[in-house]
Amino acid sequence: MTVAVYCGSEKGNENYVAGAQEVGQWIGKSGYDLVYGGGTAGLMGEVSREAKENGAKVVGVVPFDVPFIADRPQPYCDEVIKTKNMSERKATMLKMADVFVALPGGIGTLDEISEAVTLTKIGVMDKKAVFFNKNGFYEPLKQMFLKMIEVGFMKEKDLCKVCFAENIEQIEEFVKRL
């Protein structure tokens, strides 16, 4: 199984660093492969290093039209796939992955995981998405999804392939139901 991890090149606080390390360790120890944005900074570096050190095949997908991304080193990658732009990078990761995990992150992370959730909701693909809700980071988004259901913009069944996980055990349990 290939796990796409969406996260940023920032670290946030130490709780989020520890969460990224846990996810990387889980991927490697579970015998899964990692596909991610290809960087070494921030949470990207943490998750990729831990995945690699724990036995995962690590694939970085890097857009070459964004110099600060394309020029960064990828020492933990077994393979680097260069794409024309960010849209092609997202499409490549969506195609390669069996499941998507969003670590706490910024607007880019939210953009990537939102596309995965949307494409599953409208039936373009049939894959699961996990928001790693470390220290309640994604709690406001979870509440927004519930509000969308409450007011009729989304159906409860639309969230059957979405999980807000507080820990690795919840992620693993959700993923095993693939």
mmCIF file of N, CA and C in Angstrom, residues 8 11 14 26 35 40 43 68 80 86 91 102 107 115 142 158 163 172 178:
data_model
loop_
_atom_site.group_PDB
_atom_site.id
_atom_site.type_symbol
_atom_site.label_atom_id
_atom_site.label_comp_id
_atom_site.label_asym_id
_atom_site.label_seq_id
_atom_site.Cartn_x
_atom_site.Cartn_y
_atom_site.Cartn_z
ATOM 1 N N GLY A 8 3.716 20.261 5.403
ATOM 2 C CA GLY A 8 4.480 21.408 4.945
ATOM 3 C C GLY A 8 5.968 21.311 5.193
ATOM 4 N N LYS A 11 7.821 23.246 10.560
ATOM 5 C CA LYS A 11 7.704 22.241 11.612
ATOM 6 C C LYS A 11 6.545 22.490 12.566
ATOM 7 N N GLU A 14 6.777 21.371 18.588
ATOM 8 C CA GLU A 14 7.368 20.034 18.769
ATOM 9 C C GLU A 14 6.339 18.910 18.782
ATOM 10 N N TRP A 26 5.249 4.581 11.451
ATOM 11 C CA TRP A 26 4.119 3.691 11.174
ATOM 12 C C TRP A 26 4.153 3.218 9.732
ATOM 13 N N VAL A 35 4.602 8.333 -0.473
ATOM 14 C CA VAL A 35 4.728 9.320 -1.540
ATOM 15 C C VAL A 35 4.416 10.669 -0.900
ATOM 16 N N THR A 40 13.000 18.073 2.510
ATOM 17 C CA THR A 40 13.656 17.649 3.742
ATOM 18 C C THR A 40 13.383 18.600 4.899
ATOM 19 N N LEU A 43 8.033 19.295 8.470
ATOM 20 C CA LEU A 43 7.403 17.995 8.681
ATOM 21 C C LEU A 43 7.665 17.039 7.525
ATOM 22 N N PHE A 68 12.042 27.015 -5.533
ATOM 23 C CA PHE A 68 12.402 26.714 -4.149
ATOM 24 C C PHE A 68 12.002 25.302 -3.739
ATOM 25 N N VAL A 80 12.616 10.067 -7.259
ATOM 26 C CA VAL A 80 12.089 11.423 -7.368
ATOM 27 C C VAL A 80 11.386 11.533 -8.714
ATOM 28 N N MET A 86 2.562 22.311 -9.909
ATOM 29 C CA MET A 86 1.895 21.805 -8.696
ATOM 30 C C MET A 86 0.658 20.978 -9.035
ATOM 31 N N ALA A 91 -1.899 15.591 -9.072
ATOM 32 C CA ALA A 91 -2.496 14.500 -9.848
ATOM 33 C C ALA A 91 -1.652 13.227 -9.743
ATOM 34 N N ALA A 102 -3.163 13.737 6.009
ATOM 35 C CA ALA A 102 -2.773 15.134 6.169
ATOM 36 C C ALA A 102 -2.259 15.333 7.582
ATOM 37 N N ILE A 107 -1.913 26.051 4.185
ATOM 38 C CA ILE A 107 -2.917 26.096 3.134
ATOM 39 C C ILE A 107 -2.632 25.083 2.027
ATOM 40 N N GLU A 115 -8.629 18.079 -2.138
ATOM 41 C CA GLU A 115 -8.860 17.505 -3.461
ATOM 42 C C GLU A 115 -9.085 16.000 -3.357
ATOM 43 N N LYS A 142 -13.124 19.657 11.265
ATOM 44 C CA LYS A 142 -14.094 18.597 11.557
ATOM 45 C C LYS A 142 -15.462 19.215 11.867
ATOM 46 N N ASP A 158 -20.992 11.091 2.895
ATOM 47 C CA ASP A 158 -19.832 11.654 2.213
ATOM 48 C C ASP A 158 -18.566 11.592 3.073
ATOM 49 N N CYS A 163 -11.437 10.300 7.952
ATOM 50 C CA CYS A 163 -11.209 10.033 9.373
ATOM 51 C C CYS A 163 -10.423 11.182 9.990
ATOM 52 N N GLU A 172 -4.379 3.469 11.753
ATOM 53 C CA GLU A 172 -4.197 2.082 11.326
ATOM 54 C C GLU A 172 -5.534 1.352 11.237
ATOM 55 N N LEU A 178 -9.762 -0.702 4.378
ATOM 56 C CA LEU A 178 -9.739 -0.387 2.934
ATOM 57 C C LEU A 178 -10.474 -1.422 2.123
#
